[in-house]
């Protein structure tokens, strides 16, 4: 065979710009397709990562962009790149800036405004026309993940939001509550699409749900300010907080029969702190709401409760430990010092009751304490590293932190359910305990990977 024919045969299948991982490992020619021919005939997963080798120096920038565009064909390739996850270790835990979210929504809304506005009356918002309907929706959608209220005596009934069209809801809200807790719950519930909503992911519908939730949030903050001023005015003239509550409760009934009116502002602030964190990505307002709730809880001495078991004891325990949880969560998210939380040895308030899973609250909070300890350890490590100080103390702290993580992990995995009466622990409270344990396991998994 002549040299010219050999050259033609050699170039009949030009080399691919990017080979898959299996072909690169076995030094086999890859056709660059997804999946490639070699992986397809061998029935194995085919994945690509950007290549950083080869090519001339003059065209290195162009080759890099070509590799990135080639790698984008594989949906899992970006997961293999460390740069795609490195932002999760920064303050904010990977949350996008609020203005970035708004810009993306406005861009999406431009392309769908015409098609959505034509049938906007066909879409409804999740709004409730009574306090009991709001409370019932809380136990259906939120209680398992954010247990700020005691469990009810009976199971929740069927969820019944009113059919309120978006065009009407833009002008007014049918049910204006005077309870800050009811308004805060309505803000979070407004973000949940209705089951019959056919275009719940449309940009216009999503934007409206966010705007409606913000209206409820602002209304809740106004009621919190009004209640706090009234409580301060009464507390200057009465001894003890219960006297203030008795006068405040004359203006409205409590939302939950086992939760006194004085706790509603605290619980509303905790909900709004979580709302600012998960929905609006505003860590500053998240911290402000949690800090205000923690201050009010301490002023009511909710952290110094005893073993009393009255009508409101369970609600007070949950109010305090959820305020404690949100304060520590702010520390983990912002990678900074914890919010004015004293040494845990100063707290005498027992953990809330979960009959079927007595250790759920302890493990749930212990995993978060490990997160705060890791933030402090990272700050200490960076300080010693920059100052070239002796690292022996840092290594001892690392060993203690590892031991702590392993101990809590063992307690999570060695869980044995405890049978309980239906009256004290309904089925959804068992689900709440299971969610708390799973969240603790997720938090600890990031430490066990290192």
Tab-separated table of C-alpha atoms in Angstrom:
chain	number	residue	atom	x	y	z
A	1	UNK	CA	0.000	0.000	0.000
A	2	UNK	CA	1.382	3.394	-1.002
A	3	UNK	CA	2.053	6.189	1.428
A	4	UNK	CA	-0.798	8.299	0.002
A	5	UNK	CA	-3.337	5.480	0.508
A	6	UNK	CA	-2.116	4.927	4.053
A	7	UNK	CA	-2.592	8.640	4.774
A	8	UNK	CA	-6.134	8.578	3.392
A	9	UNK	CA	-7.030	5.532	5.473
A	10	UNK	CA	-5.539	7.096	8.556
A	11	UNK	CA	-7.661	10.237	8.241
A	12	UNK	CA	-10.887	8.412	7.370
A	13	UNK	CA	-11.793	8.550	11.073
A	14	UNK	CA	-10.291	11.730	12.529
A	15	UNK	CA	-9.539	11.665	16.255
A	16	UNK	CA	-12.215	13.070	18.559
A	17	UNK	CA	-11.497	16.308	20.363
A	18	UNK	CA	-12.500	14.711	23.648
A	19	UNK	CA	-12.415	11.031	24.624
A	20	UNK	CA	-14.575	9.479	27.321
A	21	UNK	CA	-13.074	8.289	30.600
A	22	UNK	CA	-13.108	4.573	29.713
A	23	UNK	CA	-11.411	5.119	26.325
A	24	UNK	CA	-8.812	7.383	27.862
A	25	UNK	CA	-8.054	4.816	30.568
A	26	UNK	CA	-7.710	1.945	28.066
A	27	UNK	CA	-5.945	4.147	25.441
A	28	UNK	CA	-8.614	3.276	22.886
A	29	UNK	CA	-9.704	5.598	20.101
A	30	UNK	CA	-13.034	7.232	21.013
A	31	UNK	CA	-15.502	8.628	18.477
A	32	UNK	CA	-16.553	11.406	20.894
A	33	UNK	CA	-20.259	10.552	20.807
A	34	UNK	CA	-22.465	10.131	23.867
A	35	UNK	CA	-22.429	7.237	24.406
A	36	UNK	CA	-19.382	6.386	22.320
A	37	UNK	CA	-19.235	3.243	20.189
A	38	UNK	CA	-16.889	1.382	22.536
A	39	UNK	CA	-19.044	1.997	25.623
A	40	UNK	CA	-22.251	1.252	23.725
A	41	UNK	CA	-21.197	-2.198	22.578
A	42	UNK	CA	-19.885	-2.994	26.072
A	43	UNK	CA	-23.054	-1.686	27.817
A	44	UNK	CA	-21.215	0.583	30.224
A	45	UNK	CA	-21.718	4.186	31.351
A	46	UNK	CA	-20.032	6.759	29.156
A	47	UNK	CA	-18.955	10.054	30.737
A	48	UNK	CA	-16.696	12.924	29.768
A	49	UNK	CA	-14.592	15.441	31.666
A	50	UNK	CA	-12.786	18.451	30.176
A	51	UNK	CA	-9.219	17.692	29.072
A	52	UNK	CA	-6.402	19.990	30.199
A	53	UNK	CA	-3.650	18.416	28.067
A	54	UNK	CA	-2.502	18.808	24.480
A	55	UNK	CA	-2.861	21.562	21.919
A	56	UNK	CA	-0.645	24.462	21.031
A	57	UNK	CA	-0.088	27.318	23.440
A	58	UNK	CA	-1.561	29.885	21.042
A	59	UNK	CA	-4.900	28.091	20.854
A	60	UNK	CA	-5.116	27.002	24.489
A	61	UNK	CA	-8.020	29.329	25.291
A	62	UNK	CA	-9.963	28.152	22.258
A	63	UNK	CA	-9.260	24.508	23.060
A	64	UNK	CA	-10.474	25.018	26.606
A	65	UNK	CA	-13.772	26.506	25.475
A	66	UNK	CA	-14.208	23.670	22.988
A	67	UNK	CA	-13.635	21.128	25.734
A	68	UNK	CA	-16.178	22.794	27.978
A	69	UNK	CA	-18.781	22.853	25.221
A	70	UNK	CA	-18.073	19.191	24.460
A	71	UNK	CA	-18.307	18.252	28.117
A	72	UNK	CA	-21.633	20.055	28.454
A	73	UNK	CA	-23.191	17.315	26.339
A	74	UNK	CA	-22.860	14.971	29.265
A	75	UNK	CA	-25.359	15.818	32.043
A	76	UNK	CA	-23.136	14.252	34.698
A	77	UNK	CA	-19.799	15.710	33.574
A	78	UNK	CA	-20.154	18.921	35.561
A	79	UNK	CA	-20.638	16.880	38.731
A	80	UNK	CA	-17.112	15.559	38.365
A	81	UNK	CA	-15.565	19.016	38.288
A	82	UNK	CA	-14.493	20.379	41.706
A	83	UNK	CA	-15.204	23.949	40.590
A	84	UNK	CA	-18.921	23.136	40.386
A	85	UNK	CA	-19.161	22.506	44.149
A	86	UNK	CA	-16.434	24.679	45.641
A	87	UNK	CA	-18.876	27.582	46.208
A	88	UNK	CA	-20.766	25.497	48.766
A	89	UNK	CA	-17.982	26.025	51.319
A	90	UNK	CA	-18.320	29.803	51.153
A	91	UNK	CA	-20.641	31.866	53.400
A	92	UNK	CA	-24.189	31.468	52.156
A	93	UNK	CA	-23.825	27.720	51.487
A	94	UNK	CA	-24.274	28.073	47.732
A	95	UNK	CA	-27.373	30.269	47.827
A	96	UNK	CA	-27.828	32.567	44.871
A	97	UNK	CA	-28.066	36.303	45.357
A	98	UNK	CA	-31.658	37.612	45.447
A	99	UNK	CA	-31.008	39.988	42.570
A	100	UNK	CA	-29.723	37.108	40.453
A	101	UNK	CA	-32.939	35.179	41.077
A	102	UNK	CA	-35.001	38.224	40.145
A	103	UNK	CA	-33.067	38.775	36.948
A	104	UNK	CA	-33.551	35.168	35.873
A	105	UNK	CA	-37.269	35.316	36.594
A	106	UNK	CA	-37.682	38.535	34.624
A	107	UNK	CA	-35.932	37.003	31.636
A	108	UNK	CA	-38.148	33.925	31.743
A	109	UNK	CA	-41.287	36.010	32.251
A	110	UNK	CA	-40.673	37.991	29.063
A	111	UNK	CA	-41.040	34.886	26.928
A	112	UNK	CA	-44.186	33.601	28.671
A	113	UNK	CA	-46.092	36.739	29.649
A	114	UNK	CA	-48.421	36.748	26.667
A	115	UNK	CA	-49.361	33.085	26.879
A	116	UNK	CA	-49.949	33.177	30.635
A	117	UNK	CA	-51.863	36.435	30.926
A	118	UNK	CA	-54.387	35.250	28.383
A	119	UNK	CA	-55.663	32.605	30.834
A	120	UNK	CA	-54.599	34.061	34.181
A	121	UNK	CA	-58.127	33.683	35.578
A	122	UNK	CA	-57.759	29.923	35.171
A	123	UNK	CA	-54.978	29.859	37.809
A	124	UNK	CA	-55.593	30.106	41.549
A	125	UNK	CA	-53.445	30.934	44.529
A	126	UNK	CA	-53.196	28.921	47.762
A	127	UNK	CA	-55.159	31.146	50.145
A	128	UNK	CA	-57.254	30.142	53.161
A	129	UNK	CA	-60.259	31.933	54.576
A	130	UNK	CA	-59.981	30.906	58.245
A	131	UNK	CA	-57.395	30.378	60.976
A	132	UNK	CA	-58.290	26.717	61.348
A	133	UNK	CA	-57.793	26.116	57.627
A	134	UNK	CA	-54.321	27.661	57.855
A	135	UNK	CA	-53.476	25.535	60.898
A	136	UNK	CA	-54.739	22.392	59.189
A	137	UNK	CA	-52.576	23.140	56.123
A	138	UNK	CA	-49.551	23.593	58.395
A	139	UNK	CA	-49.887	20.025	59.682
A	140	UNK	CA	-50.305	18.701	56.145
A	141	UNK	CA	-47.415	20.488	54.439
A	142	UNK	CA	-44.985	21.946	57.009
A	143	UNK	CA	-45.051	20.243	60.405
A	144	UNK	CA	-42.898	17.270	59.407
A	145	UNK	CA	-40.082	19.573	58.328
A	146	UNK	CA	-40.441	22.507	60.731
A	147	UNK	CA	-42.147	21.289	63.947
A	148	UNK	CA	-42.732	24.570	65.771
A	149	UNK	CA	-46.163	23.587	67.136
A	150	UNK	CA	-47.261	20.652	69.312
A	151	UNK	CA	-49.039	17.803	67.546
A	152	UNK	CA	-52.825	18.088	67.428
A	153	UNK	CA	-55.080	15.675	69.188
A	154	UNK	CA	-56.652	14.496	65.922
A	155	UNK	CA	-55.358	13.942	62.428
A	156	UNK	CA	-55.542	16.792	59.887
A	157	UNK	CA	-58.611	16.968	57.704
A	158	UNK	CA	-58.720	17.402	53.938
A	159	UNK	CA	-56.864	20.488	52.721
A	160	UNK	CA	-59.401	23.095	51.523
A	161	UNK	CA	-57.883	26.274	50.085
A	162	UNK	CA	-60.361	28.675	48.553
A	163	UNK	CA	-60.517	28.990	44.775
A	164	UNK	CA	-59.255	32.558	44.512
A	165	UNK	CA	-58.161	33.639	41.008
A	166	UNK	CA	-54.821	35.375	40.575
A	167	UNK	CA	-56.373	38.459	39.039
A	168	UNK	CA	-58.506	38.977	42.177
A	169	UNK	CA	-55.705	38.124	44.599
A	170	UNK	CA	-53.525	40.824	43.061
A	171	UNK	CA	-55.985	43.429	44.335
A	172	UNK	CA	-56.796	42.060	47.789
A	173	UNK	CA	-56.372	39.096	50.129
A	174	UNK	CA	-59.732	37.697	51.276
A	175	UNK	CA	-58.704	36.758	54.830
A	176	UNK	CA	-56.576	39.236	56.795
A	177	UNK	CA	-55.561	37.613	60.088
A	178	UNK	CA	-54.415	39.539	63.150
A	179	UNK	CA	-52.191	36.651	64.247
A	180	UNK	CA	-48.552	37.010	63.125
A	181	UNK	CA	-48.178	33.225	63.182
A	182	UNK	CA	-51.147	32.723	60.856
A	183	UNK	CA	-49.765	35.338	58.445
A	184	UNK	CA	-46.280	33.790	58.492
A	185	UNK	CA	-47.755	30.362	57.822
A	186	UNK	CA	-49.774	31.824	54.956
A	187	UNK	CA	-46.580	33.276	53.471
A	188	UNK	CA	-44.936	29.857	53.324
A	189	UNK	CA	-48.083	28.037	52.206
A	190	UNK	CA	-48.630	30.534	49.372
A	191	UNK	CA	-45.455	29.211	47.730
A	192	UNK	CA	-46.948	25.708	47.361
A	193	UNK	CA	-48.806	25.250	44.051
A	194	UNK	CA	-52.319	23.917	44.093
A	195	UNK	CA	-52.806	20.303	43.040
A	196	UNK	CA	-55.075	21.268	40.154
A	197	UNK	CA	-52.679	23.936	38.860
A	198	UNK	CA	-51.767	22.998	35.286
A	199	UNK	CA	-49.056	25.595	34.716
A	200	UNK	CA	-47.558	25.907	38.181
A	201	UNK	CA	-44.005	26.139	36.780
A	202	UNK	CA	-44.779	29.005	34.409
A	203	UNK	CA	-42.660	32.048	35.214
A	204	UNK	CA	-45.669	34.341	35.681
A	205	UNK	CA	-47.333	31.928	38.156
A	206	UNK	CA	-44.116	31.419	40.107
A	207	UNK	CA	-43.516	35.159	40.291
A	208	UNK	CA	-47.054	35.751	41.525
A	209	UNK	CA	-46.741	33.122	44.275
A	210	UNK	CA	-43.525	34.788	45.415
A	211	UNK	CA	-45.181	38.217	45.415
A	212	UNK	CA	-48.175	36.898	47.371
A	213	UNK	CA	-45.875	35.251	49.933
A	214	UNK	CA	-44.023	38.532	50.345
A	215	UNK	CA	-47.321	40.335	51.035
A	216	UNK	CA	-48.122	37.869	53.823
A	217	UNK	CA	-44.564	38.187	55.147
A	218	UNK	CA	-44.781	41.980	55.378
A	219	UNK	CA	-48.183	41.729	57.084
A	220	UNK	CA	-46.755	39.252	59.609
A	221	UNK	CA	-43.866	41.607	60.428
A	222	UNK	CA	-46.310	44.440	61.103
A	223	UNK	CA	-48.278	42.261	63.520
A	224	UNK	CA	-45.042	41.158	65.226
A	225	UNK	CA	-44.090	44.787	65.805
A	226	UNK	CA	-47.549	45.582	67.176
A	227	UNK	CA	-47.490	42.603	69.558
A	228	UNK	CA	-43.937	43.287	70.756
A	229	UNK	CA	-44.743	46.915	71.567
A	230	UNK	CA	-47.869	45.895	73.463
A	231	UNK	CA	-46.027	43.226	75.416
A	232	UNK	CA	-43.264	45.686	76.314
A	233	UNK	CA	-45.866	48.213	77.463
A	234	UNK	CA	-47.641	45.635	79.629
A	235	UNK	CA	-44.430	44.110	81.022
A	236	UNK	CA	-43.376	47.498	82.390
A	237	UNK	CA	-46.500	47.491	84.558
A	238	UNK	CA	-47.027	43.803	85.265
A	239	UNK	CA	-44.766	41.220	86.857
A	240	UNK	CA	-44.241	38.171	84.681
A	241	UNK	CA	-45.131	37.526	81.080
A	242	UNK	CA	-48.378	35.605	81.725
A	243	UNK	CA	-50.115	38.756	82.946
A	244	UNK	CA	-49.225	40.395	79.650
A	245	UNK	CA	-50.496	37.405	77.728
A	246	UNK	CA	-53.848	37.458	79.494
A	247	UNK	CA	-54.402	41.073	78.429
A	248	UNK	CA	-53.056	40.467	74.924
A	249	UNK	CA	-55.220	37.391	74.442
A	250	UNK	CA	-58.353	39.451	74.981
A	251	UNK	CA	-57.826	40.971	71.525
A	252	UNK	CA	-57.640	37.564	69.812
A	253	UNK	CA	-57.783	33.844	70.488
A	254	UNK	CA	-54.629	31.746	70.142
A	255	UNK	CA	-54.118	30.070	66.781
A	256	UNK	CA	-53.304	26.747	68.475
A	257	UNK	CA	-55.144	25.770	71.683
A	258	UNK	CA	-51.905	24.533	73.303
A	259	UNK	CA	-49.766	27.494	72.208
A	260	UNK	CA	-50.139	30.766	74.157
A	261	UNK	CA	-50.461	34.031	72.269
A	262	UNK	CA	-47.113	35.271	73.602
A	263	UNK	CA	-45.268	32.619	71.573
A	264	UNK	CA	-46.858	33.465	68.230
A	265	UNK	CA	-44.418	36.291	67.454
A	266	UNK	CA	-41.446	33.998	68.162
A	267	UNK	CA	-42.793	31.218	65.971
A	268	UNK	CA	-43.671	33.685	63.202
A	269	UNK	CA	-40.106	35.053	63.242
A	270	UNK	CA	-38.696	31.523	62.986
A	271	UNK	CA	-40.880	30.823	59.965
A	272	UNK	CA	-39.860	34.106	58.344
A	273	UNK	CA	-36.193	33.373	59.037
A	274	UNK	CA	-36.532	30.065	57.223
A	275	UNK	CA	-38.492	31.848	54.467
A	276	UNK	CA	-35.684	34.385	53.941
A	277	UNK	CA	-33.137	31.565	53.858
A	278	UNK	CA	-34.775	29.060	51.545
A	279	UNK	CA	-36.924	31.268	49.329
A	280	UNK	CA	-35.280	34.685	49.090
A	281	UNK	CA	-31.642	33.649	49.703
A	282	UNK	CA	-31.213	36.631	52.027
A	283	UNK	CA	-28.889	35.475	54.789
A	284	UNK	CA	-28.829	38.939	56.399
A	285	UNK	CA	-32.608	39.029	56.950
A	286	UNK	CA	-32.530	35.362	57.879
A	287	UNK	CA	-30.120	36.222	60.691
A	288	UNK	CA	-32.110	39.296	61.752
A	289	UNK	CA	-35.356	37.312	62.128
A	290	UNK	CA	-33.654	34.471	64.031
A	291	UNK	CA	-31.829	36.914	66.314
A	292	UNK	CA	-35.053	38.737	67.171
A	293	UNK	CA	-36.810	35.442	67.946
A	294	UNK	CA	-33.922	34.333	70.164
A	295	UNK	CA	-33.931	37.604	72.111
A	296	UNK	CA	-37.690	37.436	72.742
A	297	UNK	CA	-37.400	33.786	73.816
A	298	UNK	CA	-34.637	34.614	76.294
A	299	UNK	CA	-36.581	37.569	77.663
A	300	UNK	CA	-39.404	35.128	78.376
A	301	UNK	CA	-36.906	32.754	80.038
A	302	UNK	CA	-37.887	29.934	77.725
A	303	UNK	CA	-34.336	28.568	78.072
A	304	UNK	CA	-34.738	28.154	81.855
A	305	UNK	CA	-37.833	25.980	82.010
A	306	UNK	CA	-38.123	22.946	84.246
A	307	UNK	CA	-39.874	19.605	84.073
A	308	UNK	CA	-43.366	21.050	84.464
A	309	UNK	CA	-46.018	19.425	82.297
A	310	UNK	CA	-48.899	21.826	81.837
A	311	UNK	CA	-50.981	22.775	78.791
A	312	UNK	CA	-48.351	25.092	77.310
A	313	UNK	CA	-45.115	23.297	78.331
A	314	UNK	CA	-44.651	21.438	75.024
A	315	UNK	CA	-45.221	24.605	72.975
A	316	UNK	CA	-42.674	26.523	75.059
A	317	UNK	CA	-40.085	23.766	74.660
A	318	UNK	CA	-40.498	23.712	70.894
A	319	UNK	CA	-40.388	27.504	70.679
A	320	UNK	CA	-37.081	27.615	72.540
A	321	UNK	CA	-35.306	24.739	70.812
A	322	UNK	CA	-36.437	25.830	67.343
A	323	UNK	CA	-35.119	29.332	68.125
A	324	UNK	CA	-31.876	27.661	69.210
A	325	UNK	CA	-31.869	25.644	65.971
A	326	UNK	CA	-32.381	28.701	63.722
A	327	UNK	CA	-29.621	30.628	65.501
A	328	UNK	CA	-27.146	27.794	64.945
A	329	UNK	CA	-28.306	27.374	61.359
A	330	UNK	CA	-27.448	31.037	60.699
A	331	UNK	CA	-23.964	30.350	62.019
A	332	UNK	CA	-23.484	27.416	59.648
A	333	UNK	CA	-24.937	29.201	56.612
A	334	UNK	CA	-22.945	32.398	57.104
A	335	UNK	CA	-19.815	30.606	58.358
A	336	UNK	CA	-19.597	32.971	61.300
A	337	UNK	CA	-19.987	33.061	65.067
A	338	UNK	CA	-23.264	31.873	66.545
A	339	UNK	CA	-26.011	34.335	67.433
A	340	UNK	CA	-25.772	35.252	71.102
A	341	UNK	CA	-26.251	31.656	72.247
A	342	UNK	CA	-24.720	30.956	75.651
A	343	UNK	CA	-23.113	27.737	76.757
A	344	UNK	CA	-25.590	24.866	76.520
A	345	UNK	CA	-24.966	23.984	80.155
A	346	UNK	CA	-26.940	27.104	81.119
A	347	UNK	CA	-30.099	25.787	79.473
A	348	UNK	CA	-32.468	23.771	81.622
A	349	UNK	CA	-35.403	23.463	79.223
A	350	UNK	CA	-36.062	19.791	78.364
A	351	UNK	CA	-36.263	18.677	74.766
A	352	UNK	CA	-39.732	18.400	73.201
A	353	UNK	CA	-41.530	15.076	73.559
A	354	UNK	CA	-41.574	12.455	70.821
A	355	UNK	CA	-42.947	9.261	72.283
A	356	UNK	CA	-42.007	6.963	69.405
A	357	UNK	CA	-38.507	8.428	68.992
A	358	UNK	CA	-37.220	10.005	72.235
A	359	UNK	CA	-33.735	10.817	70.878
A	360	UNK	CA	-34.847	12.491	67.647
A	361	UNK	CA	-34.609	16.061	68.949
A	362	UNK	CA	-31.263	15.409	70.642
A	363	UNK	CA	-29.700	13.947	67.486
A	364	UNK	CA	-31.265	16.648	65.301
A	365	UNK	CA	-29.690	19.419	67.388
A	366	UNK	CA	-26.445	17.533	67.977
A	367	UNK	CA	-25.779	17.345	64.231
A	368	UNK	CA	-26.247	21.101	64.011
A	369	UNK	CA	-23.887	21.656	66.948
A	370	UNK	CA	-21.283	19.677	65.028
A	371	UNK	CA	-21.812	22.047	62.114
A	372	UNK	CA	-21.150	25.054	64.340
A	373	UNK	CA	-18.097	23.343	65.821
A	374	UNK	CA	-16.749	22.706	62.326
A	375	UNK	CA	-17.179	26.406	61.469
A	376	UNK	CA	-15.175	27.367	64.549
A	377	UNK	CA	-12.572	24.708	63.767
A	378	UNK	CA	-12.150	26.004	60.208
A	379	UNK	CA	-11.634	29.558	61.476
A	380	UNK	CA	-9.064	28.354	64.015
A	381	UNK	CA	-7.302	26.232	61.408
A	382	UNK	CA	-6.996	29.121	58.950
A	383	UNK	CA	-5.727	31.421	61.696
A	384	UNK	CA	-2.998	28.958	62.763
A	385	UNK	CA	-2.089	28.260	59.160
A	386	UNK	CA	-1.678	31.919	58.235
A	387	UNK	CA	0.358	32.690	61.352
A	388	UNK	CA	2.538	29.532	60.976
A	389	UNK	CA	1.713	28.588	64.573
A	390	UNK	CA	2.024	25.164	66.166
A	391	UNK	CA	-0.622	22.873	64.646
A	392	UNK	CA	-0.580	20.206	67.371
A	393	UNK	CA	-3.596	21.757	69.101
A	394	UNK	CA	-5.454	21.896	65.785
A	395	UNK	CA	-4.819	18.192	65.223
A	396	UNK	CA	-6.228	17.408	68.667
A	397	UNK	CA	-9.353	19.428	67.883
A	398	UNK	CA	-9.700	17.546	64.612
A	399	UNK	CA	-9.544	14.195	66.414
A	400	UNK	CA	-12.156	15.284	68.938
A	401	UNK	CA	-14.447	16.518	66.162
A	402	UNK	CA	-14.064	13.235	64.270
A	403	UNK	CA	-14.859	11.278	67.412
A	404	UNK	CA	-17.947	13.407	68.019
A	405	UNK	CA	-19.187	12.840	64.465
A	406	UNK	CA	-18.736	9.071	64.729
A	407	UNK	CA	-20.556	8.911	68.073
A	408	UNK	CA	-23.592	10.747	66.766
A	409	UNK	CA	-23.557	8.696	63.562
A	410	UNK	CA	-23.683	5.482	65.559
A	411	UNK	CA	-26.657	6.782	67.547
A	412	UNK	CA	-28.475	7.626	64.319
A	413	UNK	CA	-27.946	4.187	62.806
A	414	UNK	CA	-28.759	2.272	65.994
A	415	UNK	CA	-32.273	3.684	66.243
A	416	UNK	CA	-34.982	1.244	67.374
A	417	UNK	CA	-38.600	2.518	67.179
A	418	UNK	CA	-40.558	2.683	70.416
A	419	UNK	CA	-44.269	1.931	70.384
A	420	UNK	CA	-46.445	4.752	71.669
A	421	UNK	CA	-50.079	5.622	72.129
A	422	UNK	CA	-51.896	7.183	69.201
A	423	UNK	CA	-53.140	10.052	71.320
A	424	UNK	CA	-49.674	11.288	72.290
A	425	UNK	CA	-47.873	10.535	69.068
A	426	UNK	CA	-49.941	10.477	65.862
A	427	UNK	CA	-48.488	8.947	62.718
A	428	UNK	CA	-47.259	12.239	61.272
A	429	UNK	CA	-45.258	12.917	64.466
A	430	UNK	CA	-43.465	9.640	63.795
A	431	UNK	CA	-42.805	10.940	60.292
A	432	UNK	CA	-41.480	14.170	61.831
A	433	UNK	CA	-39.027	12.210	63.956
A	434	UNK	CA	-37.891	10.231	60.924
A	435	UNK	CA	-37.331	13.440	58.943
A	436	UNK	CA	-35.284	14.899	61.795
A	437	UNK	CA	-33.064	11.831	61.889
A	438	UNK	CA	-32.580	11.893	58.125
A	439	UNK	CA	-31.674	15.566	58.191
A	440	UNK	CA	-29.119	14.823	60.906
A	441	UNK	CA	-27.717	11.996	58.787
A	442	UNK	CA	-27.409	14.327	55.796
A	443	UNK	CA	-25.564	16.916	57.878
A	444	UNK	CA	-23.121	14.352	59.215
A	445	UNK	CA	-22.492	12.730	55.824
A	446	UNK	CA	-20.511	15.756	54.634
A	447	UNK	CA	-18.100	15.323	57.562
A	448	UNK	CA	-17.791	11.550	57.127
A	449	UNK	CA	-16.692	12.055	53.493
A	450	UNK	CA	-13.509	13.867	54.475
